[in-house]
mmCIF file of N, CA and C and ligand atoms in Angstrom:
data_model
loop_
_atom_site.group_PDB
_atom_site.id
_atom_site.type_symbol
_atom_site.label_atom_id
_atom_site.label_comp_id
_atom_site.label_asym_id
_atom_site.label_seq_id
_atom_site.Cartn_x
_atom_site.Cartn_y
_atom_site.Cartn_z
ATOM 1 N N MET A 1 -134.828 -20.655 21.112
ATOM 2 C CA MET A 1 -133.521 -21.254 21.441
ATOM 3 C C MET A 1 -132.627 -20.220 22.136
ATOM 4 N N THR A 2 -131.982 -20.642 23.206
ATOM 5 C CA THR A 2 -131.121 -19.721 23.956
ATOM 6 C C THR A 2 -129.698 -19.816 23.443
ATOM 7 N N GLN A 3 -129.110 -18.664 23.182
ATOM 8 C CA GLN A 3 -127.725 -18.676 22.717
ATOM 9 C C GLN A 3 -126.812 -18.173 23.845
ATOM 10 N N VAL A 4 -125.830 -18.963 24.150
ATOM 11 C CA VAL A 4 -124.890 -18.568 25.210
ATOM 12 C C VAL A 4 -123.613 -18.055 24.569
ATOM 13 N N THR A 5 -123.252 -16.865 24.905
ATOM 14 C CA THR A 5 -122.020 -16.296 24.338
ATOM 15 C C THR A 5 -120.898 -16.422 25.362
ATOM 16 N N THR A 6 -119.856 -17.119 24.980
ATOM 17 C CA THR A 6 -118.742 -17.298 25.924
ATOM 18 C C THR A 6 -117.463 -16.594 25.468
ATOM 19 N N LYS A 7 -117.523 -16.067 24.247
ATOM 20 C CA LYS A 7 -116.311 -15.438 23.718
ATOM 21 C C LYS A 7 -115.908 -14.242 24.588
ATOM 22 N N LYS A 8 -114.666 -14.244 24.965
ATOM 23 C CA LYS A 8 -114.172 -13.136 25.786
ATOM 24 C C LYS A 8 -113.330 -12.208 24.925
ATOM 25 N N SER A 9 -113.486 -10.949 25.155
ATOM 26 C CA SER A 9 -112.644 -9.990 24.453
ATOM 27 C C SER A 9 -111.557 -9.533 25.421
ATOM 28 N N ARG A 10 -110.340 -9.342 24.916
ATOM 29 C CA ARG A 10 -109.282 -8.799 25.786
ATOM 30 C C ARG A 10 -109.454 -7.300 25.986
ATOM 31 N N ILE A 11 -110.258 -6.695 25.086
ATOM 32 C CA ILE A 11 -110.475 -5.265 25.212
ATOM 33 C C ILE A 11 -111.156 -4.992 26.548
ATOM 34 N N ASN A 12 -110.662 -3.993 27.263
ATOM 35 C CA ASN A 12 -111.212 -3.570 28.565
ATOM 36 C C ASN A 12 -110.839 -4.505 29.727
ATOM 37 N N LEU A 13 -110.058 -5.512 29.474
ATOM 38 C CA LEU A 13 -109.653 -6.380 30.586
ATOM 39 C C LEU A 13 -108.348 -5.919 31.220
ATOM 40 N N LYS A 14 -107.652 -5.014 30.533
ATOM 41 C CA LYS A 14 -106.393 -4.526 31.104
ATOM 42 C C LYS A 14 -106.687 -3.637 32.302
ATOM 43 N N LYS A 15 -105.825 -3.738 33.299
ATOM 44 C CA LYS A 15 -105.949 -2.870 34.464
ATOM 45 C C LYS A 15 -105.715 -1.422 34.037
ATOM 46 N N PRO A 16 -106.569 -0.492 34.431
ATOM 47 C CA PRO A 16 -106.317 0.893 34.028
ATOM 48 C C PRO A 16 -105.040 1.420 34.683
ATOM 49 N N LYS A 17 -104.325 2.256 33.942
ATOM 50 C CA LYS A 17 -103.102 2.852 34.508
ATOM 51 C C LYS A 17 -103.475 3.855 35.590
ATOM 52 N N ASN A 18 -102.577 4.027 36.518
ATOM 53 C CA ASN A 18 -102.800 5.034 37.548
ATOM 54 C C ASN A 18 -101.897 6.243 37.324
ATOM 55 N N PHE A 19 -102.362 7.357 37.852
ATOM 56 C CA PHE A 19 -101.644 8.620 37.687
ATOM 57 C C PHE A 19 -101.507 9.294 39.048
ATOM 58 N N GLU A 20 -100.330 9.848 39.279
ATOM 59 C CA GLU A 20 -100.108 10.592 40.519
ATOM 60 C C GLU A 20 -100.438 12.064 40.290
ATOM 61 N N ALA A 21 -101.128 12.659 41.249
ATOM 62 C CA ALA A 21 -101.324 14.118 41.251
ATOM 63 C C ALA A 21 -100.235 14.688 42.157
ATOM 64 N N ILE A 22 -99.440 15.600 41.588
ATOM 65 C CA ILE A 22 -98.254 16.131 42.275
ATOM 66 C C ILE A 22 -98.375 17.641 42.426
ATOM 67 N N LEU A 23 -98.127 18.141 43.631
ATOM 68 C CA LEU A 23 -98.066 19.592 43.832
ATOM 69 C C LEU A 23 -96.612 20.033 43.768
ATOM 70 N N LEU A 24 -96.383 21.185 43.135
ATOM 71 C CA LEU A 24 -95.030 21.723 42.962
ATOM 72 C C LEU A 24 -94.805 22.918 43.885
ATOM 73 N N ASN A 25 -93.569 23.091 44.318
ATOM 74 C CA ASN A 25 -93.220 24.241 45.145
ATOM 75 C C ASN A 25 -93.129 25.506 44.298
ATOM 76 N N ASP A 26 -93.347 26.641 44.912
ATOM 77 C CA ASP A 26 -93.049 27.950 44.309
ATOM 78 C C ASP A 26 -92.769 28.900 45.458
ATOM 79 N N ASP A 27 -92.368 30.135 45.131
ATOM 80 C CA ASP A 27 -91.952 31.068 46.198
ATOM 81 C C ASP A 27 -93.105 31.909 46.737
ATOM 82 N N TYR A 28 -94.284 31.844 46.120
ATOM 83 C CA TYR A 28 -95.344 32.821 46.418
ATOM 84 C C TYR A 28 -96.587 32.263 47.085
ATOM 85 N N THR A 29 -96.954 31.019 46.752
ATOM 86 C CA THR A 29 -98.159 30.443 47.370
ATOM 87 C C THR A 29 -97.933 30.326 48.871
ATOM 88 N N THR A 30 -98.926 30.706 49.655
ATOM 89 C CA THR A 30 -98.754 30.638 51.109
ATOM 90 C C THR A 30 -98.853 29.179 51.575
ATOM 91 N N MET A 31 -98.124 28.895 52.650
ATOM 92 C CA MET A 31 -98.155 27.548 53.237
ATOM 93 C C MET A 31 -99.573 27.201 53.683
ATOM 94 N N GLU A 32 -100.255 28.165 54.245
ATOM 95 C CA GLU A 32 -101.628 27.971 54.724
ATOM 96 C C GLU A 32 -102.549 27.550 53.574
ATOM 97 N N PHE A 33 -102.358 28.172 52.394
ATOM 98 C CA PHE A 33 -103.204 27.842 51.239
ATOM 99 C C PHE A 33 -102.946 26.411 50.766
ATOM 100 N N VAL A 34 -101.689 25.988 50.741
ATOM 101 C CA VAL A 34 -101.346 24.631 50.300
ATOM 102 C C VAL A 34 -101.966 23.597 51.256
ATOM 103 N N VAL A 35 -101.901 23.881 52.550
ATOM 104 C CA VAL A 35 -102.517 22.986 53.541
ATOM 105 C C VAL A 35 -104.025 22.887 53.282
ATOM 106 N N GLU A 36 -104.649 24.017 52.993
ATOM 107 C CA GLU A 36 -106.095 24.048 52.689
ATOM 108 C C GLU A 36 -106.421 23.202 51.438
ATOM 109 N N VAL A 37 -105.583 23.326 50.405
ATOM 110 C CA VAL A 37 -105.776 22.555 49.159
ATOM 111 C C VAL A 37 -105.657 21.053 49.444
ATOM 112 N N LEU A 38 -104.665 20.677 50.243
ATOM 113 C CA LEU A 38 -104.457 19.251 50.548
ATOM 114 C C LEU A 38 -105.634 18.671 51.318
ATOM 115 N N LYS A 39 -106.225 19.467 52.198
ATOM 116 C CA LYS A 39 -107.399 18.999 52.941
ATOM 117 C C LYS A 39 -108.624 18.931 52.025
ATOM 118 N N ARG A 40 -108.823 19.989 51.241
ATOM 119 C CA ARG A 40 -110.038 20.134 50.449
ATOM 120 C C ARG A 40 -110.100 19.160 49.266
ATOM 121 N N PHE A 41 -108.984 19.010 48.535
ATOM 122 C CA PHE A 41 -109.015 18.226 47.289
ATOM 123 C C PHE A 41 -108.410 16.830 47.427
ATOM 124 N N PHE A 42 -107.554 16.648 48.446
ATOM 125 C CA PHE A 42 -106.894 15.349 48.584
ATOM 126 C C PHE A 42 -107.266 14.647 49.893
ATOM 127 N N ASN A 43 -108.274 15.198 50.577
ATOM 128 C CA ASN A 43 -108.854 14.572 51.772
ATOM 129 C C ASN A 43 -107.834 14.248 52.868
ATOM 130 N N LYS A 44 -106.827 15.113 52.992
ATOM 131 C CA LYS A 44 -105.817 14.905 54.044
ATOM 132 C C LYS A 44 -106.282 15.534 55.354
ATOM 133 N N ASP A 45 -105.904 14.912 56.473
ATOM 134 C CA ASP A 45 -106.185 15.547 57.761
ATOM 135 C C ASP A 45 -105.108 16.615 58.018
ATOM 136 N N ALA A 46 -105.276 17.372 59.104
ATOM 137 C CA ALA A 46 -104.404 18.531 59.354
ATOM 138 C C ALA A 46 -102.925 18.139 59.412
ATOM 139 N N LEU A 47 -102.620 17.028 60.082
ATOM 140 C CA LEU A 47 -101.226 16.608 60.240
ATOM 141 C C LEU A 47 -100.625 16.150 58.916
ATOM 142 N N ALA A 48 -101.360 15.326 58.167
ATOM 143 C CA ALA A 48 -100.867 14.850 56.868
ATOM 144 C C ALA A 48 -100.672 16.029 55.912
ATOM 145 N N ALA A 49 -101.619 16.973 55.912
ATOM 146 C CA ALA A 49 -101.543 18.135 55.017
ATOM 147 C C ALA A 49 -100.301 18.973 55.326
ATOM 148 N N GLU A 50 -100.043 19.212 56.612
ATOM 149 C CA GLU A 50 -98.870 19.983 57.047
ATOM 150 C C GLU A 50 -97.575 19.269 56.634
ATOM 151 N N THR A 51 -97.535 17.951 56.839
ATOM 152 C CA THR A 51 -96.340 17.152 56.524
ATOM 153 C C THR A 51 -96.052 17.180 55.016
ATOM 154 N N ILE A 52 -97.087 17.003 54.196
ATOM 155 C CA ILE A 52 -96.907 16.998 52.740
ATOM 156 C C ILE A 52 -96.495 18.389 52.255
ATOM 157 N N MET A 53 -97.135 19.429 52.810
ATOM 158 C CA MET A 53 -96.792 20.798 52.411
ATOM 159 C C MET A 53 -95.312 21.080 52.683
ATOM 160 N N LEU A 54 -94.823 20.664 53.859
ATOM 161 C CA LEU A 54 -93.414 20.909 54.207
ATOM 162 C C LEU A 54 -92.466 20.105 53.307
ATOM 163 N N LYS A 55 -92.903 18.894 52.909
ATOM 164 C CA LYS A 55 -92.092 18.081 51.985
ATOM 165 C C LYS A 55 -91.963 18.803 50.637
ATOM 166 N N ILE A 56 -93.077 19.354 50.145
ATOM 167 C CA ILE A 56 -93.035 20.107 48.872
ATOM 168 C C ILE A 56 -92.105 21.309 49.026
ATOM 169 N N HIS A 57 -92.264 22.020 50.140
ATOM 170 C CA HIS A 57 -91.484 23.231 50.393
ATOM 171 C C HIS A 57 -89.980 22.932 50.422
ATOM 172 N N THR A 58 -89.579 21.796 50.986
ATOM 173 C CA THR A 58 -88.143 21.493 51.122
ATOM 174 C C THR A 58 -87.594 20.686 49.945
ATOM 175 N N GLU A 59 -88.438 19.816 49.336
ATOM 176 C CA GLU A 59 -87.925 18.924 48.277
ATOM 177 C C GLU A 59 -88.359 19.334 46.879
ATOM 178 N N GLY A 60 -89.293 20.291 46.784
ATOM 179 C CA GLY A 60 -89.704 20.777 45.455
ATOM 180 C C GLY A 60 -91.029 20.232 44.971
ATOM 181 N N GLU A 61 -91.396 19.039 45.412
ATOM 182 C CA GLU A 61 -92.678 18.462 44.996
ATOM 183 C C GLU A 61 -93.032 17.304 45.916
ATOM 184 N N ALA A 62 -94.298 16.877 45.863
ATOM 185 C CA ALA A 62 -94.716 15.663 46.580
ATOM 186 C C ALA A 62 -95.967 15.106 45.920
ATOM 187 N N VAL A 63 -96.096 13.785 45.988
ATOM 188 C CA VAL A 63 -97.300 13.110 45.501
ATOM 189 C C VAL A 63 -98.418 13.337 46.519
ATOM 190 N N CYS A 64 -99.568 13.774 46.027
ATOM 191 C CA CYS A 64 -100.704 14.046 46.914
ATOM 192 C C CYS A 64 -101.764 12.970 46.834
ATOM 193 N N GLY A 65 -101.758 12.195 45.742
ATOM 194 C CA GLY A 65 -102.726 11.120 45.587
ATOM 195 C C GLY A 65 -102.494 10.378 44.286
ATOM 196 N N THR A 66 -103.002 9.134 44.205
ATOM 197 C CA THR A 66 -102.870 8.296 43.009
ATOM 198 C C THR A 66 -104.272 7.855 42.579
ATOM 199 N N TYR A 67 -104.583 8.094 41.296
ATOM 200 C CA TYR A 67 -105.964 7.888 40.819
ATOM 201 C C TYR A 67 -105.951 7.402 39.373
ATOM 202 N N PRO A 68 -107.098 6.851 38.901
ATOM 203 C CA PRO A 68 -107.256 6.637 37.464
ATOM 204 C C PRO A 68 -107.196 7.993 36.740
ATOM 205 N N TYR A 69 -106.907 7.967 35.443
ATOM 206 C CA TYR A 69 -106.639 9.205 34.695
ATOM 207 C C TYR A 69 -107.695 10.293 34.894
ATOM 208 N N ASP A 70 -108.968 9.960 34.700
ATOM 209 C CA ASP A 70 -110.025 10.991 34.723
ATOM 210 C C ASP A 70 -110.092 11.713 36.062
ATOM 211 N N ILE A 71 -109.945 10.949 37.140
ATOM 212 C CA ILE A 71 -110.018 11.548 38.475
ATOM 213 C C ILE A 71 -108.780 12.402 38.733
ATOM 214 N N ALA A 72 -107.612 11.876 38.354
ATOM 215 C CA ALA A 72 -106.360 12.629 38.545
ATOM 216 C C ALA A 72 -106.410 13.946 37.767
ATOM 217 N N GLN A 73 -106.880 13.889 36.513
ATOM 218 C CA GLN A 73 -106.959 15.098 35.674
ATOM 219 C C GLN A 73 -107.939 16.104 36.280
ATOM 220 N N SER A 74 -109.031 15.590 36.820
ATOM 221 C CA SER A 74 -110.027 16.462 37.437
ATOM 222 C C SER A 74 -109.467 17.140 38.702
ATOM 223 N N LYS A 75 -108.672 16.411 39.489
ATOM 224 C CA LYS A 75 -108.021 17.006 40.675
ATOM 225 C C LYS A 75 -107.109 18.155 40.241
ATOM 226 N N VAL A 76 -106.296 17.900 39.194
ATOM 227 C CA VAL A 76 -105.359 18.923 38.709
ATOM 228 C C VAL A 76 -106.132 20.180 38.288
ATOM 229 N N SER A 77 -107.200 20.004 37.499
ATOM 230 C CA SER A 77 -107.997 21.155 37.019
ATOM 231 C C SER A 77 -108.621 21.911 38.181
ATOM 232 N N GLN A 78 -109.183 21.168 39.143
ATOM 233 C CA GLN A 78 -109.847 21.820 40.277
ATOM 234 C C GLN A 78 -108.858 22.600 41.139
ATOM 235 N N VAL A 79 -107.675 22.009 41.368
ATOM 236 C CA VAL A 79 -106.659 22.681 42.200
ATOM 237 C C VAL A 79 -106.179 23.961 41.515
ATOM 238 N N ILE A 80 -105.948 23.880 40.202
ATOM 239 C CA ILE A 80 -105.455 25.064 39.487
ATOM 240 C C ILE A 80 -106.532 26.154 39.452
ATOM 241 N N GLU A 81 -107.768 25.774 39.189
ATOM 242 C CA GLU A 81 -108.859 26.765 39.156
ATOM 243 C C GLU A 81 -109.037 27.421 40.532
ATOM 244 N N TYR A 82 -109.037 26.606 41.585
ATOM 245 C CA TYR A 82 -109.207 27.127 42.946
ATOM 246 C C TYR A 82 -108.055 28.074 43.305
ATOM 247 N N SER A 83 -106.835 27.701 42.889
ATOM 248 C CA SER A 83 -105.658 28.531 43.182
ATOM 249 C C SER A 83 -105.731 29.868 42.456
ATOM 250 N N ARG A 84 -106.086 29.841 41.166
ATOM 251 C CA ARG A 84 -106.167 31.100 40.411
ATOM 252 C C ARG A 84 -107.276 31.991 40.957
ATOM 253 N N ASN A 85 -108.401 31.385 41.353
ATOM 254 C CA ASN A 85 -109.507 32.162 41.927
ATOM 255 C C ASN A 85 -109.101 32.823 43.238
ATOM 256 N N ASN A 86 -108.059 32.271 43.882
ATOM 257 C CA ASN A 86 -107.568 32.826 45.147
ATOM 258 C C ASN A 86 -106.226 33.528 44.986
ATOM 259 N N GLU A 87 -105.907 33.878 43.735
ATOM 260 C CA GLU A 87 -104.676 34.624 43.411
ATOM 261 C C GLU A 87 -103.403 33.970 43.930
ATOM 262 N N GLN A 88 -103.350 32.639 43.800
ATOM 263 C CA GLN A 88 -102.156 31.878 44.197
ATOM 264 C C GLN A 88 -101.606 31.175 42.954
ATOM 265 N N PRO A 89 -100.282 31.174 42.764
ATOM 266 C CA PRO A 89 -99.702 30.555 41.557
ATOM 267 C C PRO A 89 -99.451 29.044 41.660
ATOM 268 N N LEU A 90 -99.949 28.414 42.705
ATOM 269 C CA LEU A 90 -99.720 26.984 42.940
ATOM 270 C C LEU A 90 -99.936 26.148 41.669
ATOM 271 N N MET A 91 -99.011 25.196 41.406
ATOM 272 C CA MET A 91 -99.131 24.312 40.248
ATOM 273 C C MET A 91 -99.297 22.861 40.683
ATOM 274 N N CYS A 92 -100.160 22.176 39.954
ATOM 275 C CA CYS A 92 -100.442 20.761 40.190
ATOM 276 C C CYS A 92 -100.310 20.045 38.847
ATOM 277 N N VAL A 93 -99.598 18.924 38.809
ATOM 278 C CA VAL A 93 -99.379 18.192 37.557
ATOM 279 C C VAL A 93 -99.661 16.694 37.754
ATOM 280 N N LEU A 94 -99.799 15.993 36.608
ATOM 281 C CA LEU A 94 -100.011 14.545 36.600
ATOM 282 C C LEU A 94 -98.723 13.839 36.262
ATOM 283 N N ARG A 95 -98.525 12.652 36.836
ATOM 284 C CA ARG A 95 -97.416 11.801 36.396
ATOM 285 C C ARG A 95 -97.945 10.389 36.232
ATOM 286 N N GLU A 96 -97.676 9.805 35.065
ATOM 287 C CA GLU A 96 -98.152 8.443 34.814
ATOM 288 C C GLU A 96 -97.289 7.445 35.546
ATOM 289 N N LEU A 97 -97.923 6.455 36.160
ATOM 290 C CA LEU A 97 -97.178 5.365 36.805
ATOM 291 C C LEU A 97 -97.021 4.230 35.795
ATOM 292 N N ASN A 98 -95.844 3.624 35.777
ATOM 293 C CA ASN A 98 -95.549 2.634 34.731
ATOM 294 C C ASN A 98 -95.619 1.187 35.190
ATOM 295 N N PHE A 99 -96.470 0.901 36.174
ATOM 296 C CA PHE A 99 -96.618 -0.512 36.545
ATOM 297 C C PHE A 99 -98.059 -0.836 36.823
HETATM 298 N N1 LIG B 101 -92.613 27.744 49.275
HETATM 299 C C1 LIG B 101 -93.843 28.388 49.692
HETATM 300 C C2 LIG B 101 -93.529 29.476 50.712
HETATM 301 O O1 LIG B 101 -92.433 29.536 51.245
HETATM 302 C C3 LIG B 101 -94.814 27.382 50.326
HETATM 303 C C4 LIG B 101 -95.292 26.343 49.347
HETATM 304 C C5 LIG B 101 -95.385 25.018 49.751
HETATM 305 C C6 LIG B 101 -95.694 26.694 48.058
HETATM 306 C C7 LIG B 101 -95.844 24.050 48.882
HETATM 307 C C8 LIG B 101 -96.162 25.715 47.152
HETATM 308 O O2 LIG B 101 -96.771 23.438 46.721
HETATM 309 C C9 LIG B 101 -96.245 24.398 47.572
HETATM 310 N N2 LIG B 101 -94.486 30.353 50.952
#
C-alpha cells in the first residue's frame, strides 16, 4: 500500500534573512588594497570597485554585497584574513537586513 504524505511543516519555509557585508574606512589601508579586495571578494569591476572605495573613504562605510548569513560571514572572515596577511587594518562587518 502506498502512503502519501501531504502534511506540510512551516519549518524551513521562511525566507532566509539576508546580511550586508560592509567595509569600514580607516586612515591606514591603502586605496589600492581596498579596490583589490572589492574585485577579489565582491566580484566588482574596476569602475565599481573604485566608486565603492571612494564612497567608504568619504562617508565612512559602504555596502559591498548582500548574502545569506553563511556566505556573508565567510566574506567577512576572508576579507579580514587577507587584509591581516597583507598588513592592512581594513575592517569588514555584517549587518542584518530586517525585511
Ligand atoms: N581612508 C583610506 C586612505 O586614505 C582609504 C580607505 C578606503 C581605507 C576604504 C579603508 O575601507 C576603506 N588611505
